[in-house]
mmCIF file of N, CA and C and ligand atoms in Angstrom:
data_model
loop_
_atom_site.group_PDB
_atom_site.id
_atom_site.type_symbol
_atom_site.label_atom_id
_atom_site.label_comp_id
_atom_site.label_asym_id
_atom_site.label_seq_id
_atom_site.Cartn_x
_atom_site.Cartn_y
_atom_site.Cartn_z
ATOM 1 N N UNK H 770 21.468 184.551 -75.687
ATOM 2 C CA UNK H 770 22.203 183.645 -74.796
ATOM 3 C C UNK H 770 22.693 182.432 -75.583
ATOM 4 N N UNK H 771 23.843 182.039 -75.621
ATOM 5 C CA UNK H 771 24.617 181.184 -76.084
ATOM 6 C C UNK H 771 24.194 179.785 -75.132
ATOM 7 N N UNK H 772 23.239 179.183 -75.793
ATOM 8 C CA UNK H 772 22.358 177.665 -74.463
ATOM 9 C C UNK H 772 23.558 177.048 -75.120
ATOM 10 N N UNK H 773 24.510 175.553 -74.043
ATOM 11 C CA UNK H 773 24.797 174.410 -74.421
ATOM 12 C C UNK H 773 23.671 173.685 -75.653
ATOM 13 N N UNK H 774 24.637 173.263 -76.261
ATOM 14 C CA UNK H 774 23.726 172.317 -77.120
ATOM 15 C C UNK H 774 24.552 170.552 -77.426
ATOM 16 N N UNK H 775 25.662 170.576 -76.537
ATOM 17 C CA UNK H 775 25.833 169.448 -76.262
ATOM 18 C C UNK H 775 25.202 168.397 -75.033
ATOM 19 N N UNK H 776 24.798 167.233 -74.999
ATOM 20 C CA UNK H 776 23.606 166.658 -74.622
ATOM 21 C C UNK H 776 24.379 166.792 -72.417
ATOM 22 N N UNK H 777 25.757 166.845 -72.809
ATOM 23 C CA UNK H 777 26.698 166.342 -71.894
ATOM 24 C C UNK H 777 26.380 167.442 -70.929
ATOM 25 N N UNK H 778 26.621 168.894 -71.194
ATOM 26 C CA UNK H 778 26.757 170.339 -70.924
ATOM 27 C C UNK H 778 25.339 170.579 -69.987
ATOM 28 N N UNK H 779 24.046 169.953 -71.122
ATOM 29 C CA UNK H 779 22.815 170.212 -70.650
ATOM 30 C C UNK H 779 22.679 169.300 -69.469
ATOM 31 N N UNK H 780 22.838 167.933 -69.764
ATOM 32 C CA UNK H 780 22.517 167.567 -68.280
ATOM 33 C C UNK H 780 23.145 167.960 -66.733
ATOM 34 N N UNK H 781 24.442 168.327 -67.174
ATOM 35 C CA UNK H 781 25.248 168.903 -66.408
ATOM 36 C C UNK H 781 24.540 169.978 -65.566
ATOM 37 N N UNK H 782 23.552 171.114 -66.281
ATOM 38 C CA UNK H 782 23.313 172.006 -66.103
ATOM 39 C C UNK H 782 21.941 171.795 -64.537
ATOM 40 N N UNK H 783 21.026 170.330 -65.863
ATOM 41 C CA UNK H 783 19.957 170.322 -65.507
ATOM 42 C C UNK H 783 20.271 169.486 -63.870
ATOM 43 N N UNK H 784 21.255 168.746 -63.785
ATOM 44 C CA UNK H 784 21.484 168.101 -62.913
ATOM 45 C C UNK H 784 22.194 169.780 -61.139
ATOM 46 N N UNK H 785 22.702 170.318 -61.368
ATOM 47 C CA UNK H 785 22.839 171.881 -60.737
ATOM 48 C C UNK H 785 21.841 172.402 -60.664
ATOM 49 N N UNK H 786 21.118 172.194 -61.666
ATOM 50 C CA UNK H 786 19.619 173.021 -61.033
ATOM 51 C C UNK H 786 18.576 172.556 -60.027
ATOM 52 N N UNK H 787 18.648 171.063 -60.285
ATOM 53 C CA UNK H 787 18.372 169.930 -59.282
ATOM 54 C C UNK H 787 18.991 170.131 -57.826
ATOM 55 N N UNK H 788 20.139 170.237 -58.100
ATOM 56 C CA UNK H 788 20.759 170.724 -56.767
ATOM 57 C C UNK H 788 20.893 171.826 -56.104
ATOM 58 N N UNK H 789 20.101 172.920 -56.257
ATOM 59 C CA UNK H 789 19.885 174.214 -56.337
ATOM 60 C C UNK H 789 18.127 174.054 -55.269
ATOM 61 N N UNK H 790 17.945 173.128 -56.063
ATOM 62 C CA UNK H 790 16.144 173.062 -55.664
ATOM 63 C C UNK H 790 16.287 172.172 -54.510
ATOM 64 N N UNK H 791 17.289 171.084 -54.618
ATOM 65 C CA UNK H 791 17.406 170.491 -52.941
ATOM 66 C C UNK H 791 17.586 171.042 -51.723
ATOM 67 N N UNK H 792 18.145 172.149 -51.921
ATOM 68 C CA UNK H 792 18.614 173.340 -50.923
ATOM 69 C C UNK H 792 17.130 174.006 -50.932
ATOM 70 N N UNK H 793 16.139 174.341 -51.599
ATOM 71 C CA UNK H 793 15.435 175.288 -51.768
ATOM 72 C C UNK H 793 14.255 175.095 -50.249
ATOM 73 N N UNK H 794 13.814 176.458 -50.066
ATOM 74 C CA UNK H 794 12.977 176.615 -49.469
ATOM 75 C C UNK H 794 11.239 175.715 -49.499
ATOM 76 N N UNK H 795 11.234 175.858 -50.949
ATOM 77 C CA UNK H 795 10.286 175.064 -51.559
ATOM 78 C C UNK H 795 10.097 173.748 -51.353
ATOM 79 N N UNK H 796 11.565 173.141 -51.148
ATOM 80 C CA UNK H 796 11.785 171.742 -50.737
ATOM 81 C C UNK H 796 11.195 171.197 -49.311
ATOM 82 N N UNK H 797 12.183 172.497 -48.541
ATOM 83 C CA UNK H 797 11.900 172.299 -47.503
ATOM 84 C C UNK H 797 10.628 171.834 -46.718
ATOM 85 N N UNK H 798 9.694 173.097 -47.207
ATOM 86 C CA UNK H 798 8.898 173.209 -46.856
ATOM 87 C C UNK H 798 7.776 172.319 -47.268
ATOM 88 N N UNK H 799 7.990 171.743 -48.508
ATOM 89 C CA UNK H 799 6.744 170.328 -49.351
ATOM 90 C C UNK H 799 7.761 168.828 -47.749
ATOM 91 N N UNK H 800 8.951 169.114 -47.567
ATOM 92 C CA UNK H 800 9.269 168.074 -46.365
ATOM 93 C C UNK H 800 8.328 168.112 -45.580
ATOM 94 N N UNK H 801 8.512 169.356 -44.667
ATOM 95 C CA UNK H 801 7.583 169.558 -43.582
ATOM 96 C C UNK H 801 6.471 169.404 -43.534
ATOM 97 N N UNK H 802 5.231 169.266 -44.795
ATOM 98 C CA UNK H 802 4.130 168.715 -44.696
ATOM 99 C C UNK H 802 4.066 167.030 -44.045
ATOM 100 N N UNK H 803 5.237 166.547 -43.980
ATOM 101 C CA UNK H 803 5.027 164.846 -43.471
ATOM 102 C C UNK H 803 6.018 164.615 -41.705
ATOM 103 N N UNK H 804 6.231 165.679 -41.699
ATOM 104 C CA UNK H 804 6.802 165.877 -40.007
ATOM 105 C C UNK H 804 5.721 164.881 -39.446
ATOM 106 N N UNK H 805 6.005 164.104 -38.555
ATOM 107 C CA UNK H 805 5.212 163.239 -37.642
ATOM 108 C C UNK H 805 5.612 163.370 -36.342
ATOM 109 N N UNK H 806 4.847 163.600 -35.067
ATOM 110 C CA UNK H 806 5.453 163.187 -34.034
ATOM 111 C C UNK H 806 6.092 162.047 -32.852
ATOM 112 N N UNK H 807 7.088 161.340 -33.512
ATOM 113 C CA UNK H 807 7.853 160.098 -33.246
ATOM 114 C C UNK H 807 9.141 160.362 -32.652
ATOM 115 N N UNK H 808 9.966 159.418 -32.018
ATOM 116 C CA UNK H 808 10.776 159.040 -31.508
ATOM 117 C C UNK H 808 11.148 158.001 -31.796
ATOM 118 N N UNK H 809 12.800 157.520 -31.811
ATOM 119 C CA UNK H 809 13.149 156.653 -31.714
ATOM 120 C C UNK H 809 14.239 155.748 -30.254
ATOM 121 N N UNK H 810 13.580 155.511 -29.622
ATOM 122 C CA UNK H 810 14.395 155.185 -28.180
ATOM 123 C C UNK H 810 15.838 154.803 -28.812
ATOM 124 N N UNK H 811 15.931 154.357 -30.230
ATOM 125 C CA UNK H 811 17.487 153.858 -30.513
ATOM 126 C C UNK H 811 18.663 154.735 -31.333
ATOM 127 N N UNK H 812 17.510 155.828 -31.517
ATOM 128 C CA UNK H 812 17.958 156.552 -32.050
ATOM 129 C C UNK H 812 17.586 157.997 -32.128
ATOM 130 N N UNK H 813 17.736 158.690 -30.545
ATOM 131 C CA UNK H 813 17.453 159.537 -29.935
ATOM 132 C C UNK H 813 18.504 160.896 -30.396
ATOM 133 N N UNK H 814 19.165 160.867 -31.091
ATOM 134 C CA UNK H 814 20.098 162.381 -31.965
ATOM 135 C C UNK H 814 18.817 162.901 -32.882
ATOM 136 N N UNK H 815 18.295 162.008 -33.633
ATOM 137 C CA UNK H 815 16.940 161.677 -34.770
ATOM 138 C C UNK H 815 16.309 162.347 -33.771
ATOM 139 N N UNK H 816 16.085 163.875 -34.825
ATOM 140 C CA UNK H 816 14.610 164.581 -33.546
ATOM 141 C C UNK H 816 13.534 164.479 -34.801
ATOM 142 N N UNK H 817 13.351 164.388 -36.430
ATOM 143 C CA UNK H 817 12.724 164.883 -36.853
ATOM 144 C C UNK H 817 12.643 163.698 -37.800
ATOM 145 N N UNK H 818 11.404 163.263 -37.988
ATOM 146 C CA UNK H 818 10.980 162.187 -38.356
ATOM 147 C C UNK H 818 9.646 162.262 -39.559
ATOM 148 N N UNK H 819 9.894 161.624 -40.341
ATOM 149 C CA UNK H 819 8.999 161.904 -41.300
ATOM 150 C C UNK H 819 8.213 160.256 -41.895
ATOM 151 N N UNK H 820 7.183 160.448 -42.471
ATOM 152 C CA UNK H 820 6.981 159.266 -42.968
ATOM 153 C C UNK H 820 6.600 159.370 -45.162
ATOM 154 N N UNK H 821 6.494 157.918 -45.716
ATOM 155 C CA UNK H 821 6.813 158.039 -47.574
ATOM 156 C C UNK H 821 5.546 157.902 -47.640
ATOM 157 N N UNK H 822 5.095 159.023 -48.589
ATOM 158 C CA UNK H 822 3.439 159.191 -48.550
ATOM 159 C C UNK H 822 3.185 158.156 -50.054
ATOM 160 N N UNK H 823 4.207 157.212 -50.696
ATOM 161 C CA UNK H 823 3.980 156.223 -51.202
ATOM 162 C C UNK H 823 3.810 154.774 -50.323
ATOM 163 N N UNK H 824 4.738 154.563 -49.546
ATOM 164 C CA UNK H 824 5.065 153.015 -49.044
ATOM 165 C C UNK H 824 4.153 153.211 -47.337
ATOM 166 N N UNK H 825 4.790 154.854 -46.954
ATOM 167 C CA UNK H 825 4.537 154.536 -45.464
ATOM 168 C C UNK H 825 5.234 154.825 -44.653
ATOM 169 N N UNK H 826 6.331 154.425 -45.129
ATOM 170 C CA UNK H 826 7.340 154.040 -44.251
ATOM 171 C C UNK H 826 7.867 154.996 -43.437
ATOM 172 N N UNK H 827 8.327 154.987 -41.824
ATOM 173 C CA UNK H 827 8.851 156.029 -40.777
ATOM 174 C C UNK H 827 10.710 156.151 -41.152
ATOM 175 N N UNK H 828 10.707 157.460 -41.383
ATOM 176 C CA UNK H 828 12.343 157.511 -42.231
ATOM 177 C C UNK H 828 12.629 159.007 -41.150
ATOM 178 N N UNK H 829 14.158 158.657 -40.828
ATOM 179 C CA UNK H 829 14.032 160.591 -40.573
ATOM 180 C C UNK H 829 14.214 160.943 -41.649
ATOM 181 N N UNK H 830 13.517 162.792 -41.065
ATOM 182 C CA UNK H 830 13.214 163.524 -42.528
ATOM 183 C C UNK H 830 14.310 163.624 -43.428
ATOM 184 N N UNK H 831 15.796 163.771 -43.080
ATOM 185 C CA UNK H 831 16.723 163.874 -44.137
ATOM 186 C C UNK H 831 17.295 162.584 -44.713
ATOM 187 N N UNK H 832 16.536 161.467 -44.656
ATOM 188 C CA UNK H 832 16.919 160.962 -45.474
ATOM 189 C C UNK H 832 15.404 160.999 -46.842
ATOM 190 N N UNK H 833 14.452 161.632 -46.037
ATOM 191 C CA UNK H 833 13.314 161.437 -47.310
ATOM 192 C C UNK H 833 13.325 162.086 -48.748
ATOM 193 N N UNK H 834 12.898 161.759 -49.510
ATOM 194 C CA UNK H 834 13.429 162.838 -50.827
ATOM 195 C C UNK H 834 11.774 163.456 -51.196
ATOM 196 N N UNK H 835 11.778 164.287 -52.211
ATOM 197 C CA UNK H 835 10.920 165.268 -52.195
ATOM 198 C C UNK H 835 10.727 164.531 -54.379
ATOM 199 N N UNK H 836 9.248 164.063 -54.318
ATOM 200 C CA UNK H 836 9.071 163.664 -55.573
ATOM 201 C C UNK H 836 8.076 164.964 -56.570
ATOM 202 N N UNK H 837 8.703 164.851 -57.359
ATOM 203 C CA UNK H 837 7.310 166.114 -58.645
ATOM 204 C C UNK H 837 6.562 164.813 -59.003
ATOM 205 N N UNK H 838 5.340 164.945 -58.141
ATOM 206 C CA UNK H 838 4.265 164.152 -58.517
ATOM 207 C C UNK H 838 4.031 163.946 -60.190
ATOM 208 N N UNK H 839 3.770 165.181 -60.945
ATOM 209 C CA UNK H 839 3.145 164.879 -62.512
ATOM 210 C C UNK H 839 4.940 165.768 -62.351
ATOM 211 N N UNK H 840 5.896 164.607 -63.623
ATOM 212 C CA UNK H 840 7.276 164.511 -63.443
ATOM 213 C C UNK H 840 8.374 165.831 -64.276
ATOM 214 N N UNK H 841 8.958 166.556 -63.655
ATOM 215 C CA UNK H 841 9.583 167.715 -64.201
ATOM 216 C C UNK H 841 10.136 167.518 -65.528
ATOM 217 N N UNK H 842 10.312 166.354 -66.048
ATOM 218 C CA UNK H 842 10.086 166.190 -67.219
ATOM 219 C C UNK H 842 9.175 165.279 -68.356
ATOM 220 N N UNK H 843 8.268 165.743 -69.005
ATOM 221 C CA UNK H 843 6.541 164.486 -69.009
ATOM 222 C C UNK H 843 7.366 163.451 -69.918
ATOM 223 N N UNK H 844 6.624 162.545 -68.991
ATOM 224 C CA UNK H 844 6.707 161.221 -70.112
ATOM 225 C C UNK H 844 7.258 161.026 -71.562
ATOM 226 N N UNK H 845 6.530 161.908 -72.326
ATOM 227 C CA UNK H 845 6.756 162.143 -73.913
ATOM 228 C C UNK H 845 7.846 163.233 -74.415
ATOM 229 N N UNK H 846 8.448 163.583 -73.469
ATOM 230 C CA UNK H 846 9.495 164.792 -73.432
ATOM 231 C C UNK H 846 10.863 164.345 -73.062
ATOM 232 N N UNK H 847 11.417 164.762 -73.728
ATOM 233 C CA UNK H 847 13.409 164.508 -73.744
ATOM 234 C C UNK H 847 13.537 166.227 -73.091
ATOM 235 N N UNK H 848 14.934 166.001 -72.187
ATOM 236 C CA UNK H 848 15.111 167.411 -71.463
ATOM 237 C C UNK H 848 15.297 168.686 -72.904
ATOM 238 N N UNK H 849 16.015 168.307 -73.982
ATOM 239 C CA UNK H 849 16.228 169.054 -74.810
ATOM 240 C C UNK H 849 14.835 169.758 -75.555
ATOM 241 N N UNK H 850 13.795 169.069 -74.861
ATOM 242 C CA UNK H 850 12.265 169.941 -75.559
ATOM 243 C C UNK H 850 12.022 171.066 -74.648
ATOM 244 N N UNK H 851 12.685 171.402 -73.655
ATOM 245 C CA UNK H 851 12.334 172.441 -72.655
ATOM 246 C C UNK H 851 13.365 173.382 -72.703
ATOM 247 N N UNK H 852 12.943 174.508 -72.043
ATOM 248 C CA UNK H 852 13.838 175.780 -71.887
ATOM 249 C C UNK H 852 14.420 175.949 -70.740
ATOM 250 N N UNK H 853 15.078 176.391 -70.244
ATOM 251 C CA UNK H 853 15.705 176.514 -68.929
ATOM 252 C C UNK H 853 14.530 177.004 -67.896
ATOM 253 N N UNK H 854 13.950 178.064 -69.009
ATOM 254 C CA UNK H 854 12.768 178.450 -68.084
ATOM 255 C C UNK H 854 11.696 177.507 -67.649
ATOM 256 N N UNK H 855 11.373 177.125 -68.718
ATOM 257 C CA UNK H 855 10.193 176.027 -68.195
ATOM 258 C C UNK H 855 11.289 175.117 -67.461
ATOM 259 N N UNK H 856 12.247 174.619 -67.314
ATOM 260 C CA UNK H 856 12.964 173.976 -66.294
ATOM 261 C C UNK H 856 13.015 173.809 -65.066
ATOM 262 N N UNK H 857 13.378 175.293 -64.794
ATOM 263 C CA UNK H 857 13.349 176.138 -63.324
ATOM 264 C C UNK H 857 11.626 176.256 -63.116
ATOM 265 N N UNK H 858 10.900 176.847 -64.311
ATOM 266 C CA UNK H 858 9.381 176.561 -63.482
ATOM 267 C C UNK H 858 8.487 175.466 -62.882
ATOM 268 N N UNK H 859 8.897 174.443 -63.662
ATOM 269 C CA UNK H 859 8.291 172.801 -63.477
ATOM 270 C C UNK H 859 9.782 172.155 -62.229
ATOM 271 N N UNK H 860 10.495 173.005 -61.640
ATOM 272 C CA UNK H 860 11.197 172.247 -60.400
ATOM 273 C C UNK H 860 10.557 172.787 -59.770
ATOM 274 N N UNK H 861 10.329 174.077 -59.656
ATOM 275 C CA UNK H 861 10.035 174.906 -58.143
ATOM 276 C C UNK H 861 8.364 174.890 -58.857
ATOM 277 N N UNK H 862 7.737 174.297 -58.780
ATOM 278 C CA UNK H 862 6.284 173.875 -58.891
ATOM 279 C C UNK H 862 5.436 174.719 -58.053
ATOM 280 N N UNK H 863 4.414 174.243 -57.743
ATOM 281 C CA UNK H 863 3.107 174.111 -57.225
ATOM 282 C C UNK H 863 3.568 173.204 -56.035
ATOM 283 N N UNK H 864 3.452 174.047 -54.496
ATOM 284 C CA UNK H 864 3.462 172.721 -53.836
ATOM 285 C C UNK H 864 2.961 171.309 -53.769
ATOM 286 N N UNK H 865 1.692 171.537 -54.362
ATOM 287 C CA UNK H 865 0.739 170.444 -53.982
ATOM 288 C C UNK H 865 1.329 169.684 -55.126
ATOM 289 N N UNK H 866 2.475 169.833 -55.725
ATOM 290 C CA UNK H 866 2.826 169.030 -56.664
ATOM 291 C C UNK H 866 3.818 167.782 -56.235
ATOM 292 N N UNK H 867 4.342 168.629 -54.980
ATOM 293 C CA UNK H 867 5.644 167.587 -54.290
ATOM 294 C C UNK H 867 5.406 167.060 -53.223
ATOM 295 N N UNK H 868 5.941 165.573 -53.026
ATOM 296 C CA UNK H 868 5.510 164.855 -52.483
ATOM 297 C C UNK H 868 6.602 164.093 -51.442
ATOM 298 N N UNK H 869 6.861 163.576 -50.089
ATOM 299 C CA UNK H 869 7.871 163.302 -49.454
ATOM 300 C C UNK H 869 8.112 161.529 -49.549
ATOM 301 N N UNK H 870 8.808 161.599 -50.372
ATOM 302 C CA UNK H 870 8.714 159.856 -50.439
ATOM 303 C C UNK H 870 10.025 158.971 -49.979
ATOM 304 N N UNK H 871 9.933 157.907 -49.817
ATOM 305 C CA UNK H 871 11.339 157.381 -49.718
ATOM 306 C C UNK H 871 12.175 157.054 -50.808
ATOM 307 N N UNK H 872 13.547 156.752 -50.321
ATOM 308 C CA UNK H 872 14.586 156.763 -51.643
ATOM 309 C C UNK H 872 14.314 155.833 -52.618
ATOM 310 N N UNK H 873 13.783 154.619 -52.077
ATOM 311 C CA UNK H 873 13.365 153.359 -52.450
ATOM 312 C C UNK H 873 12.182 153.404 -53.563
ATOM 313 N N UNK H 874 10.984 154.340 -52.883
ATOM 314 C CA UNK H 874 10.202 154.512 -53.867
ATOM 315 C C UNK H 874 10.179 156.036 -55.068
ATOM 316 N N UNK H 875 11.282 156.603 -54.752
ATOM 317 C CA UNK H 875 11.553 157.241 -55.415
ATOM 318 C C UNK H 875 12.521 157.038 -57.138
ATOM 319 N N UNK H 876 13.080 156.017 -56.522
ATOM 320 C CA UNK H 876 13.658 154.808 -56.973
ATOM 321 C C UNK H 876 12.943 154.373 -58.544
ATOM 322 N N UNK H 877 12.335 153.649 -57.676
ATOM 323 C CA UNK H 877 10.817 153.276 -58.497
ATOM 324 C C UNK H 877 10.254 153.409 -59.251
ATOM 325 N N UNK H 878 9.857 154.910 -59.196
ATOM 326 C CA UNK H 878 9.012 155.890 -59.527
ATOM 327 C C UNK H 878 9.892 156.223 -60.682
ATOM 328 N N UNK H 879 11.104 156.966 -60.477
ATOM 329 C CA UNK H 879 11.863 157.145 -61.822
ATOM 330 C C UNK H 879 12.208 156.550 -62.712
ATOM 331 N N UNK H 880 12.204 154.886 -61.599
ATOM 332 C CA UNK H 880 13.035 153.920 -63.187
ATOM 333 C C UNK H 880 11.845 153.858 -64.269
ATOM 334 N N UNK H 881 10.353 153.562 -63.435
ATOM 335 C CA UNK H 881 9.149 152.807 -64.291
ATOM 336 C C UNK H 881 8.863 154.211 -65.434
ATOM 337 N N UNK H 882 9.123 155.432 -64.525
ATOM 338 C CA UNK H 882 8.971 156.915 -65.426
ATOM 339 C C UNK H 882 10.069 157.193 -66.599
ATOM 340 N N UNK H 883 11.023 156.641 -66.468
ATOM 341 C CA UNK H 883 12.449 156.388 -67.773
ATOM 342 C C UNK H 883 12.146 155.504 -68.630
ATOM 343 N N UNK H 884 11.678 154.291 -67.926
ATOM 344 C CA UNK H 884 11.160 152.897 -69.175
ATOM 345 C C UNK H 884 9.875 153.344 -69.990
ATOM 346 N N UNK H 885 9.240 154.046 -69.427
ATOM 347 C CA UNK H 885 7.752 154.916 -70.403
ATOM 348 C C UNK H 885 8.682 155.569 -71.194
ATOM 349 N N UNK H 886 9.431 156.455 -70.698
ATOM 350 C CA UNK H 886 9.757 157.374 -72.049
ATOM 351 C C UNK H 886 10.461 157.058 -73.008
ATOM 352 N N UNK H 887 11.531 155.961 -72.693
ATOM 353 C CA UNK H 887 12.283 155.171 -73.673
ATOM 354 C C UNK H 887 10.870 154.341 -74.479
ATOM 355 N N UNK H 888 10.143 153.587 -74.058
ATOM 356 C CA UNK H 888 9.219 153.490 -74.869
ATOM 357 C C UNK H 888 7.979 154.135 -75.622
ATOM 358 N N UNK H 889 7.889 155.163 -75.224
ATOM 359 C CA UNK H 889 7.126 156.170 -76.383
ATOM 360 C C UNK H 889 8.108 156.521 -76.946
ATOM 361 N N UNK H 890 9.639 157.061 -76.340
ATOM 362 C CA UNK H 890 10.110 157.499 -77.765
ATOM 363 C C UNK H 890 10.538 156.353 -79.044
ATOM 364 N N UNK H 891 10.632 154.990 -78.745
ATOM 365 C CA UNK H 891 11.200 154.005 -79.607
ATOM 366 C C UNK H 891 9.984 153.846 -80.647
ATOM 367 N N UNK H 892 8.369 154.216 -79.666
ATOM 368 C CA UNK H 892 7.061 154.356 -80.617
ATOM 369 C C UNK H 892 7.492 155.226 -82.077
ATOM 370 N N UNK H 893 7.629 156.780 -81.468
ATOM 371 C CA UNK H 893 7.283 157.581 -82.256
ATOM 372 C C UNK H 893 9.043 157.474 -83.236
ATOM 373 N N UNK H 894 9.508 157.091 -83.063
ATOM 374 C CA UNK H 894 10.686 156.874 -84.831
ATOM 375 C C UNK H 894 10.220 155.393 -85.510
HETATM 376 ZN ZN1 ZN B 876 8.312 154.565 -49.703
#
């Protein structure tokens, strides 16, 4: 197989596969572990309501996002150290790996998880 080996191509790729797994069943279903039974008198279209098993917070479910607890790509790893395979295996995880959080702390979670890896990698050259 002829892999991209331009940095542009790969994220491209890795970013479609991401979007592949938002659709996924797998997704779905790590959502539905935080279904709550709520209402909103102001906002009664909203049947399905979820809460961020970081902050708390009562969100409907489609706006919640779905986090890889230990992160689809580790800390000490640039996407170019992985294979497509291990790619696709570390998205579609282990449920107990994904977690329903809000955008906010999802947010968060990625920037403080990007500033680690920019700083181990600035360590190790
Ligand atoms: Zn939150």
């Amino acid at each position: 197989m002829n892999n991209p080996k331009n940095p542009k191509e790969r994220n491209l790729l890795k970013g479609a596969m991401r979007r592949v797994f938002s659709r996924s069943d797998l997704r779905r279903k790590a959502l539905e572990k935080h279904d709550i039974d709520y209402q909103d008198p102001e906002r009664p279209r909203v049947t399905k309501w979820s809460f961020c098993g970081e902050c708390g917070v009562i969100e409907p479910r489609y706006k919640m996002e779905v986090d890889h607890v230990s992160p689809v790509i580790k800390l000490d790893e640039a996407l170019e150290d992985l294979t497509w395979d291990q790619l696709v295996d570390r998205l579609w995880c282990d449920e107990a790996n994904l977690k329903p959080i809000c955008k906010e702390c999802h947010k968060r979670k990625s920037k403080a998880e990007n500033k680690e890896r920019r700083r181990i990698r600035s360590e190790k050259s």
